[in-house]
Amino acid sequence: MTFSRVDVAQVILGDCEYCPVDTFEAWSPVNIALCKYWGKRNGVLNLPVNDSLSVALPGKGTHTRVTRLQVGAKDIVFLNDRPVHEADSFYKKVVAHLDLFRLGRSDRFRVDTVNTIATAAGLASSASGFSALTRAVAGVQGFSLDDGALSILARLGSGSACRSIFEGFVRWHKGEAVDGMDSCAAPLSQVWPGLRLGVLTLTGSAKKVGSREGMARTVESTPLYSAWPVQAEADIAILEEAIAARDFEQLGATAEHNALTMHATMIASWPPLLYWEPESVAVMQKVWQMREDGVPVYLTMDAGPNVKLLFEAQVEGSIRQAFPDVEVVKLFP
Ligand code: 2P0
């Protein structure tokens, strides 16, 4: 049996009391994966092949306000204070997500979404965006949902959005069910006040192949992909141990190895997928040289050329000296 996104939303929202309000605002953070989500077992419901584990970026993310319009009006979408045209793919994705919450009613909405991160930074705003939109539209309909249900609904918009429902360290459990009712994220209890993430924006140019297409190509075209879920499962266990023990070397090394393994599967796809630019490789080599020189710093990369550094507070001075343009994010209060 196959399930549509509307079927899943109906199961979750069908029994919710409808208590509409005029407007509702929500916020969600961006998240960076230490063990990546790469590959789907169901592309309609964004069900992943493997579990992933991320950390939220406090203060960096998306504010979304959903306002009820007159019945019969057209949905309106504003992104960063600018109207988005109906023909734009972003408009279509937002409206398709709103559709999940209408349950056959003719409710119409205005969506105002503002990202607090520059799109050029290469920090996935689709994760924070669909998470905030999920919270805001559920709020304007007055549906009372727990964070697990919100996480499942956010996933239907964009897979990694299910992790952005939560702050801190978050694990997305891939689940086994065909309808994905067990595929949602949950927060880890640990905090790590000294942990830092450094964002290096190397190029702001738009990527040629998006994650959605890139994942599908990797799953279909490289025999290396079969090794990926095996490593991801092992890495998650090691990362959870490292977080519990606050073992930075173990955390950093595992996150870096995980990211580079994901990129290896991309490079081995056909046609090949290489998100790196020469500047990305130069940063990698600099990071590896710094480690040889005794500075504990590791890197991670997503489906783009920009590099994120992982380090602890005591080496922040060395990191800023080596990378004057780095934007340092404190991950926990
Ligand atoms: C991650 N990425 O775990 C991985 C690492 C990119 C590289 O999650 O198709 O935008 O909407 O489910 O969530 C980006 O994938 O893809 C992503 P869809 P999504 O952060």
CSV table of N, CA and C in Angstrom, one decimal, residues 71-214:
chain,number,residue,atom,x,y,z
A,71,VAL,N,-12.1,33.5,2.8
A,71,VAL,CA,-12.3,32.2,2.0
A,71,VAL,C,-12.5,32.6,0.5
A,72,GLY,N,-11.8,31.9,-0.3
A,72,GLY,CA,-11.9,32.1,-1.8
A,72,GLY,C,-10.8,33.0,-2.3
A,73,ALA,N,-10.0,33.6,-1.4
A,73,ALA,CA,-8.8,34.4,-1.8
A,73,ALA,C,-7.7,33.4,-2.3
A,74,LYS,N,-6.7,34.0,-2.8
A,74,LYS,CA,-5.5,33.1,-3.2
A,74,LYS,C,-4.5,33.2,-2.1
A,75,ASP,N,-3.8,32.1,-1.9
A,75,ASP,CA,-2.7,32.1,-0.9
A,75,ASP,C,-1.7,33.1,-1.4
A,76,ILE,N,-1.1,33.8,-0.4
A,76,ILE,CA,-0.1,34.8,-0.7
A,76,ILE,C,1.2,34.4,0.1
A,77,VAL,N,2.4,34.5,-0.6
A,77,VAL,CA,3.6,34.2,0.1
A,77,VAL,C,4.6,35.3,0.0
A,78,PHE,N,5.2,35.7,1.1
A,78,PHE,CA,6.3,36.7,1.1
A,78,PHE,C,7.5,36.0,1.7
A,79,LEU,N,8.6,36.2,1.0
A,79,LEU,CA,9.9,35.7,1.5
A,79,LEU,C,10.8,36.8,1.7
A,80,ASN,N,11.3,37.0,2.9
A,80,ASN,CA,12.2,38.1,3.3
A,80,ASN,C,11.6,39.5,2.8
A,81,ASP,N,10.3,39.6,3.1
A,81,ASP,CA,9.5,40.9,2.8
A,81,ASP,C,9.3,41.1,1.3
A,82,ARG,N,9.5,40.1,0.5
A,82,ARG,CA,9.2,40.3,-0.9
A,82,ARG,C,8.2,39.3,-1.4
A,83,PRO,N,7.2,39.7,-2.2
A,83,PRO,CA,6.2,38.8,-2.7
A,83,PRO,C,6.8,37.7,-3.6
A,84,VAL,N,6.3,36.5,-3.4
A,84,VAL,CA,6.8,35.4,-4.2
A,84,VAL,C,5.8,35.1,-5.3
A,85,HIS,N,6.2,35.0,-6.5
A,85,HIS,CA,5.2,34.8,-7.6
A,85,HIS,C,4.7,33.4,-7.6
A,86,GLU,N,3.4,33.3,-8.0
A,86,GLU,CA,2.8,32.0,-8.0
A,86,GLU,C,3.5,30.9,-8.9
A,87,ALA,N,4.2,31.4,-9.9
A,87,ALA,CA,4.9,30.4,-10.8
A,87,ALA,C,6.2,29.9,-10.2
A,88,ASP,N,6.6,30.6,-9.1
A,88,ASP,CA,7.9,30.2,-8.4
A,88,ASP,C,7.8,28.9,-7.7
A,89,SER,N,8.9,28.1,-7.8
A,89,SER,CA,8.8,26.7,-7.2
A,89,SER,C,8.6,26.9,-5.7
A,90,PHE,N,9.2,27.9,-5.1
A,90,PHE,CA,9.1,28.1,-3.6
A,90,PHE,C,7.6,28.3,-3.3
A,91,TYR,N,6.9,29.1,-4.1
A,91,TYR,CA,5.4,29.4,-3.8
A,91,TYR,C,4.7,28.0,-3.9
A,92,LYS,N,5.0,27.2,-4.9
A,92,LYS,CA,4.3,26.0,-5.1
A,92,LYS,C,4.5,25.0,-3.9
A,93,LYS,N,5.8,25.0,-3.4
A,93,LYS,CA,6.1,24.1,-2.3
A,93,LYS,C,5.4,24.6,-1.0
A,94,VAL,N,5.3,25.9,-0.8
A,94,VAL,CA,4.7,26.4,0.4
A,94,VAL,C,3.2,26.1,0.3
A,95,VAL,N,2.5,26.3,-0.8
A,95,VAL,CA,1.1,26.1,-1.0
A,95,VAL,C,0.8,24.6,-0.8
A,96,ALA,N,1.7,23.7,-1.4
A,96,ALA,CA,1.5,22.3,-1.2
A,96,ALA,C,1.5,21.9,0.3
A,97,HIS,N,2.4,22.6,1.0
A,97,HIS,CA,2.4,22.3,2.5
A,97,HIS,C,1.2,22.8,3.2
A,98,LEU,N,0.7,24.0,2.8
A,98,LEU,CA,-0.5,24.5,3.4
A,98,LEU,C,-1.7,23.6,3.1
A,99,ASP,N,-1.7,23.0,1.9
A,99,ASP,CA,-2.8,22.1,1.5
A,99,ASP,C,-3.0,20.9,2.6
A,100,LEU,N,-1.9,20.5,3.2
A,100,LEU,CA,-2.0,19.4,4.1
A,100,LEU,C,-2.8,19.7,5.3
A,101,PHE,N,-2.9,21.0,5.6
A,101,PHE,CA,-3.5,21.5,6.9
A,101,PHE,C,-5.0,22.0,6.6
A,102,ARG,N,-5.4,22.0,5.3
A,102,ARG,CA,-6.7,22.5,5.0
A,102,ARG,C,-7.8,21.4,5.2
A,103,LEU,N,-7.4,20.1,5.1
A,103,LEU,CA,-8.3,19.0,5.3
A,103,LEU,C,-9.7,19.2,4.5
A,104,GLY,N,-9.6,19.7,3.3
A,104,GLY,CA,-10.7,19.8,2.5
A,104,GLY,C,-11.5,21.1,2.6
A,105,ARG,N,-11.1,21.9,3.7
A,105,ARG,CA,-11.7,23.2,3.9
A,105,ARG,C,-11.1,24.2,2.9
A,106,SER,N,-11.8,25.3,2.6
A,106,SER,CA,-11.3,26.3,1.7
A,106,SER,C,-10.6,27.4,2.4
A,107,ASP,N,-9.9,27.2,3.5
A,107,ASP,CA,-9.1,28.2,4.2
A,107,ASP,C,-8.0,28.7,3.3
A,108,ARG,N,-7.8,30.0,3.3
A,108,ARG,CA,-6.7,30.6,2.5
A,108,ARG,C,-5.8,31.4,3.5
A,109,PHE,N,-4.5,31.5,3.1
A,109,PHE,CA,-3.5,32.1,4.0
A,109,PHE,C,-2.6,33.0,3.3
A,110,ARG,N,-2.1,34.0,4.2
A,110,ARG,CA,-0.9,34.7,3.8
A,110,ARG,C,0.3,34.2,4.6
A,111,VAL,N,1.4,33.9,4.0
A,111,VAL,CA,2.6,33.4,4.7
A,111,VAL,C,3.7,34.5,4.6
A,112,ASP,N,4.2,34.9,5.7
A,112,ASP,CA,5.3,35.8,5.7
A,112,ASP,C,6.5,35.1,6.4
A,113,THR,N,7.5,34.8,5.6
A,113,THR,CA,8.6,34.0,6.1
A,113,THR,C,9.9,34.8,6.0
A,114,VAL,N,10.7,34.9,7.0
A,114,VAL,CA,11.9,35.7,7.1
A,114,VAL,C,13.0,34.8,7.6
A,115,ASN,N,14.1,34.7,6.8
A,115,ASN,CA,15.3,33.9,7.3
A,115,ASN,C,16.3,34.9,8.0
A,116,THR,N,16.8,34.5,9.1
A,116,THR,CA,17.8,35.3,9.8
A,116,THR,C,19.2,35.0,9.3
A,117,ILE,N,19.3,34.1,8.4
A,117,ILE,CA,20.6,33.8,7.8
A,117,ILE,C,20.6,34.1,6.4
A,118,ALA,N,21.8,34.6,5.9
A,118,ALA,CA,21.9,35.0,4.5
A,118,ALA,C,21.8,33.7,3.7
A,119,THR,N,21.0,33.6,2.6
A,119,THR,CA,20.8,32.4,1.8
A,119,THR,C,22.2,32.0,1.3
A,120,ALA,N,23.0,33.0,1.0
A,120,ALA,CA,24.4,32.7,0.5
A,120,ALA,C,25.3,31.9,1.4
A,121,ALA,N,24.9,31.9,2.7
A,121,ALA,CA,25.8,31.2,3.6
A,121,ALA,C,25.7,29.7,3.4
A,122,GLY,N,24.8,29.2,2.6
A,122,GLY,CA,24.7,27.8,2.3
A,122,GLY,C,24.2,27.0,3.5
A,123,LEU,N,23.5,27.7,4.5
A,123,LEU,CA,22.9,27.0,5.6
A,123,LEU,C,21.5,26.7,5.1
A,124,ALA,N,21.1,25.4,5.1
A,124,ALA,CA,19.9,25.0,4.5
A,124,ALA,C,18.7,25.7,5.2
A,125,SER,N,18.1,26.7,4.5
A,125,SER,CA,16.9,27.3,5.1
A,125,SER,C,15.7,26.6,4.9
A,126,SER,N,15.7,25.5,4.0
A,126,SER,CA,14.5,24.7,3.8
A,126,SER,C,14.1,24.0,5.1
A,127,ALA,N,15.1,23.6,5.9
A,127,ALA,CA,14.8,22.8,7.1
A,127,ALA,C,14.1,23.8,8.1
A,128,SER,N,14.7,24.9,8.4
A,128,SER,CA,14.1,25.8,9.4
A,128,SER,C,12.8,26.4,8.8
A,129,GLY,N,12.8,26.6,7.5
A,129,GLY,CA,11.6,27.2,6.8
A,129,GLY,C,10.4,26.2,6.9
A,130,PHE,N,10.5,25.0,6.6
A,130,PHE,CA,9.4,24.1,6.6
A,130,PHE,C,9.0,23.7,8.1
A,131,SER,N,10.0,23.8,9.0
A,131,SER,CA,9.6,23.6,10.4
A,131,SER,C,8.8,24.7,10.9
A,132,ALA,N,9.3,25.9,10.6
A,132,ALA,CA,8.5,27.1,11.1
A,132,ALA,C,7.1,27.2,10.5
A,133,LEU,N,7.1,26.9,9.2
A,133,LEU,CA,5.8,26.9,8.5
A,133,LEU,C,4.8,25.9,9.1
A,134,THR,N,5.3,24.7,9.4
A,134,THR,CA,4.5,23.7,10.0
A,134,THR,C,3.9,24.2,11.3
A,135,ARG,N,4.8,24.7,12.2
A,135,ARG,CA,4.3,25.2,13.5
A,135,ARG,C,3.3,26.3,13.3
A,136,ALA,N,3.6,27.2,12.3
A,136,ALA,CA,2.7,28.4,12.2
A,136,ALA,C,1.3,28.0,11.6
A,137,VAL,N,1.3,27.2,10.6
A,137,VAL,CA,0.0,26.8,10.0
A,137,VAL,C,-0.8,25.9,10.9
A,138,ALA,N,-0.1,25.0,11.7
A,138,ALA,CA,-0.8,24.2,12.7
A,138,ALA,C,-1.4,25.2,13.7
A,139,GLY,N,-0.7,26.2,14.1
A,139,GLY,CA,-1.1,27.2,15.1
A,139,GLY,C,-2.3,28.0,14.6
A,140,VAL,N,-2.3,28.4,13.3
A,140,VAL,CA,-3.4,29.2,12.9
A,140,VAL,C,-4.7,28.4,12.7
A,141,GLN,N,-4.6,27.1,12.5
A,141,GLN,CA,-5.8,26.2,12.5
A,141,GLN,C,-6.2,25.8,13.9
A,142,GLY,N,-5.3,26.2,14.9
A,142,GLY,CA,-5.7,25.8,16.2
A,142,GLY,C,-5.5,24.3,16.5
A,143,PHE,N,-4.7,23.6,15.7
A,143,PHE,CA,-4.5,22.2,16.0
A,143,PHE,C,-3.5,22.0,17.1
A,144,SER,N,-3.9,21.2,18.1
A,144,SER,CA,-3.0,21.0,19.2
A,144,SER,C,-2.2,19.7,19.0
A,145,LEU,N,-0.9,19.9,18.7
A,145,LEU,CA,-0.1,18.8,18.3
A,145,LEU,C,1.2,18.7,19.2
A,146,ASP,N,1.7,17.5,19.4
A,146,ASP,CA,2.9,17.4,20.2
A,146,ASP,C,4.1,17.6,19.2
A,147,ASP,N,5.3,17.7,19.7
A,147,ASP,CA,6.4,18.0,18.8
A,147,ASP,C,6.7,16.8,17.9
A,148,GLY,N,6.4,15.6,18.3
A,148,GLY,CA,6.6,14.4,17.4
A,148,GLY,C,5.7,14.5,16.2
A,149,ALA,N,4.5,14.9,16.4
A,149,ALA,CA,3.5,15.0,15.3
A,149,ALA,C,4.0,16.2,14.4
A,150,LEU,N,4.4,17.3,15.0
A,150,LEU,CA,4.9,18.4,14.2
A,150,LEU,C,6.1,18.0,13.4
A,151,SER,N,7.0,17.2,14.0
A,151,SER,CA,8.2,16.7,13.3
A,151,SER,C,7.8,15.9,12.0
A,152,ILE,N,6.8,15.0,12.1
A,152,ILE,CA,6.4,14.2,11.0
A,152,ILE,C,5.8,15.1,9.9
A,153,LEU,N,5.0,16.1,10.3
A,153,LEU,CA,4.4,17.0,9.3
A,153,LEU,C,5.5,17.9,8.6
A,154,ALA,N,6.5,18.3,9.4
A,154,ALA,CA,7.5,19.1,8.8
A,154,ALA,C,8.3,18.3,7.8
A,155,ARG,N,8.5,17.0,8.1
A,155,ARG,CA,9.3,16.1,7.2
A,155,ARG,C,8.6,16.0,5.9
A,156,LEU,N,7.3,16.1,5.8
A,156,LEU,CA,6.6,16.0,4.5
A,156,LEU,C,6.9,17.2,3.6
A,157,GLY,N,7.3,18.4,4.2
A,157,GLY,CA,7.8,19.5,3.4
A,157,GLY,C,9.2,19.4,3.0
A,158,SER,N,10.1,19.0,3.9
A,158,SER,CA,11.5,18.8,3.6
A,158,SER,C,12.0,17.9,4.7
A,159,GLY,N,12.7,16.8,4.3
A,159,GLY,CA,13.2,15.8,5.2
A,159,GLY,C,13.8,16.4,6.5
A,160,SER,N,14.9,17.2,6.2
A,160,SER,CA,15.7,17.7,7.4
A,160,SER,C,14.9,18.7,8.2
A,161,ALA,N,13.7,19.1,7.8
A,161,ALA,CA,12.9,20.0,8.6
A,161,ALA,C,12.4,19.3,9.8
A,162,CYS,N,12.3,18.0,9.8
A,162,CYS,CA,11.8,17.3,11.0
A,162,CYS,C,12.8,17.5,12.2
A,163,ARG,N,14.1,17.7,11.9
A,163,ARG,CA,15.0,18.0,13.0
A,163,ARG,C,14.9,19.4,13.5
A,164,SER,N,14.5,20.3,12.7
A,164,SER,CA,14.5,21.7,13.1
A,164,SER,C,13.3,22.1,14.0
A,165,ILE,N,12.4,21.1,14.3
A,165,ILE,CA,11.4,21.3,15.3
A,165,ILE,C,12.0,21.5,16.7
A,166,PHE,N,13.2,20.9,16.8
A,166,PHE,CA,13.8,20.9,18.2
A,166,PHE,C,15.1,21.7,18.2
A,167,GLU,N,15.5,22.1,19.4
A,167,GLU,CA,16.8,22.8,19.7
A,167,GLU,C,17.8,21.8,20.1
A,168,GLY,N,19.1,22.2,20.1
A,168,GLY,CA,20.1,21.3,20.6
A,168,GLY,C,20.5,20.2,19.7
A,169,PHE,N,21.0,19.1,20.3
A,169,PHE,CA,21.3,17.9,19.6
A,169,PHE,C,20.0,17.1,19.3
A,170,VAL,N,19.8,16.7,18.0
A,170,VAL,CA,18.6,16.0,17.6
A,170,VAL,C,18.8,14.8,16.8
A,171,ARG,N,18.1,13.7,17.1
A,171,ARG,CA,18.3,12.5,16.2
A,171,ARG,C,17.0,12.3,15.5
A,172,TRP,N,17.1,12.1,14.2
A,172,TRP,CA,16.0,11.7,13.3
A,172,TRP,C,16.0,10.2,13.2
A,173,HIS,N,15.0,9.6,13.8
A,173,HIS,CA,14.8,8.1,13.7
A,173,HIS,C,14.2,7.8,12.4
A,174,LYS,N,14.9,7.0,11.6
A,174,LYS,CA,14.4,6.8,10.2
A,174,LYS,C,13.0,6.1,10.2
A,175,GLY,N,12.8,5.2,11.2
A,175,GLY,CA,11.5,4.5,11.3
A,175,GLY,C,11.5,3.3,10.3
A,176,GLU,N,10.4,2.5,10.4
A,176,GLU,CA,10.3,1.3,9.5
A,176,GLU,C,8.9,1.4,8.8
A,177,ALA,N,8.0,2.1,9.4
A,177,ALA,CA,6.6,2.0,8.9
A,177,ALA,C,6.5,2.5,7.5
A,178,VAL,N,5.6,1.9,6.6
A,178,VAL,CA,5.5,2.4,5.2
A,178,VAL,C,4.8,3.8,5.2
A,179,ASP,N,4.0,4.1,6.2
A,179,ASP,CA,3.4,5.5,6.2
A,179,ASP,C,4.3,6.5,6.9
A,180,GLY,N,5.4,6.1,7.5
A,180,GLY,CA,6.3,7.0,8.1
A,180,GLY,C,5.9,7.5,9.4
A,181,MET,N,4.9,6.9,10.1
A,181,MET,CA,4.4,7.4,11.3
A,181,MET,C,5.5,7.3,12.5
A,182,ASP,N,6.5,6.5,12.2
A,182,ASP,CA,7.6,6.3,13.2
A,182,ASP,C,8.9,7.0,12.7
A,183,SER,N,8.8,7.8,11.7
A,183,SER,CA,10.0,8.5,11.2
A,183,SER,C,9.9,10.0,11.6
A,184,CYS,N,10.4,10.3,12.8
A,184,CYS,CA,10.4,11.6,13.3
A,184,CYS,C,11.6,11.9,14.2
A,185,ALA,N,11.9,13.1,14.4
A,185,ALA,CA,13.1,13.5,15.2
A,185,ALA,C,12.7,13.6,16.7
A,186,ALA,N,13.8,13.5,17.5
A,186,ALA,CA,13.6,13.7,19.0
A,186,ALA,C,14.9,14.3,19.5
A,187,PRO,N,14.8,15.2,20.5
A,187,PRO,CA,16.0,15.8,21.0
A,187,PRO,C,16.8,14.9,21.9
A,188,LEU,N,18.1,15.1,22.0
A,188,LEU,CA,18.9,14.5,23.0
A,188,LEU,C,18.9,15.4,24.2
A,189,SER,N,19.1,14.8,25.4
A,189,SER,CA,19.1,15.6,26.6
A,189,SER,C,20.3,16.4,26.9
A,190,GLN,N,21.5,16.0,26.3
A,190,GLN,CA,22.7,16.7,26.6
A,190,GLN,C,22.9,18.1,26.0
A,191,VAL,N,23.7,18.9,26.7
A,191,VAL,CA,24.1,20.2,26.2
A,191,VAL,C,25.6,20.2,26.2
A,192,TRP,N,26.2,21.1,25.5
A,192,TRP,CA,27.7,21.2,25.4
A,192,TRP,C,28.1,22.6,25.3
A,193,PRO,N,28.1,23.4,26.4
A,193,PRO,CA,28.3,24.8,26.3
A,193,PRO,C,29.6,25.3,25.6
A,194,GLY,N,30.6,24.5,25.6
A,194,GLY,CA,31.9,24.9,25.0
A,194,GLY,C,31.9,24.7,23.5
A,195,LEU,N,30.9,24.0,22.9
A,195,LEU,CA,31.0,23.6,21.5
A,195,LEU,C,30.7,24.8,20.6
A,196,ARG,N,31.5,24.9,19.5
A,196,ARG,CA,31.3,26.0,18.6
A,196,ARG,C,31.2,25.5,17.2
A,197,LEU,N,30.5,26.2,16.3
A,197,LEU,CA,30.5,25.9,14.9
A,197,LEU,C,30.9,27.1,14.1
A,198,GLY,N,31.8,27.0,13.2
A,198,GLY,CA,32.3,28.1,12.5
A,198,GLY,C,31.8,28.0,11.0
A,199,VAL,N,31.1,29.0,10.5
A,199,VAL,CA,30.6,29.0,9.2
A,199,VAL,C,31.6,29.7,8.3
A,200,LEU,N,32.0,29.1,7.2
A,200,LEU,CA,32.9,29.7,6.2
A,200,LEU,C,32.1,29.8,4.9
A,201,THR,N,31.7,31.0,4.6
A,201,THR,CA,31.0,31.2,3.3
A,201,THR,C,32.0,31.5,2.2
A,202,LEU,N,32.2,30.5,1.4
A,202,LEU,CA,33.2,30.5,0.4
A,202,LEU,C,32.7,31.0,-0.9
A,203,THR,N,31.4,30.7,-1.2
A,203,THR,CA,30.8,31.2,-2.4
A,203,THR,C,29.3,31.2,-2.3
A,204,GLY,N,28.7,32.2,-2.8
A,204,GLY,CA,27.2,32.4,-2.6
A,204,GLY,C,26.5,31.9,-3.9
A,205,SER,N,27.2,31.4,-4.8
A,205,SER,CA,26.5,31.0,-6.1
A,205,SER,C,25.6,29.8,-5.9
A,206,ALA,N,24.4,29.8,-6.6
A,206,ALA,CA,23.4,28.7,-6.4
A,206,ALA,C,24.0,27.4,-6.9
A,207,LYS,N,23.7,26.3,-6.1
A,207,LYS,CA,24.2,25.0,-6.6
A,207,LYS,C,23.4,24.5,-7.8
A,208,LYS,N,24.1,23.7,-8.6
A,208,LYS,CA,23.5,23.3,-9.8
A,208,LYS,C,22.5,22.1,-9.6
A,209,VAL,N,22.8,21.3,-8.7
A,209,VAL,CA,22.0,20.1,-8.4
A,209,VAL,C,21.6,20.2,-6.9
A,210,GLY,N,20.3,20.3,-6.7
A,210,GLY,CA,19.7,20.3,-5.3
A,210,GLY,C,19.9,19.0,-4.6
A,211,SER,N,19.7,19.0,-3.3
A,211,SER,CA,19.8,17.8,-2.5
A,211,SER,C,18.9,16.7,-2.9
A,212,ARG,N,17.6,17.1,-3.2
A,212,ARG,CA,16.6,16.1,-3.5
A,212,ARG,C,17.1,15.3,-4.8
A,213,GLU,N,17.5,16.0,-5.8
A,213,GLU,CA,17.9,15.3,-7.0
A,213,GLU,C,19.3,14.6,-6.8
A,214,GLY,N,20.1,15.3,-6.0
A,214,GLY,CA,21.4,14.7,-5.7
A,214,GLY,C,21.3,13.3,-5.0
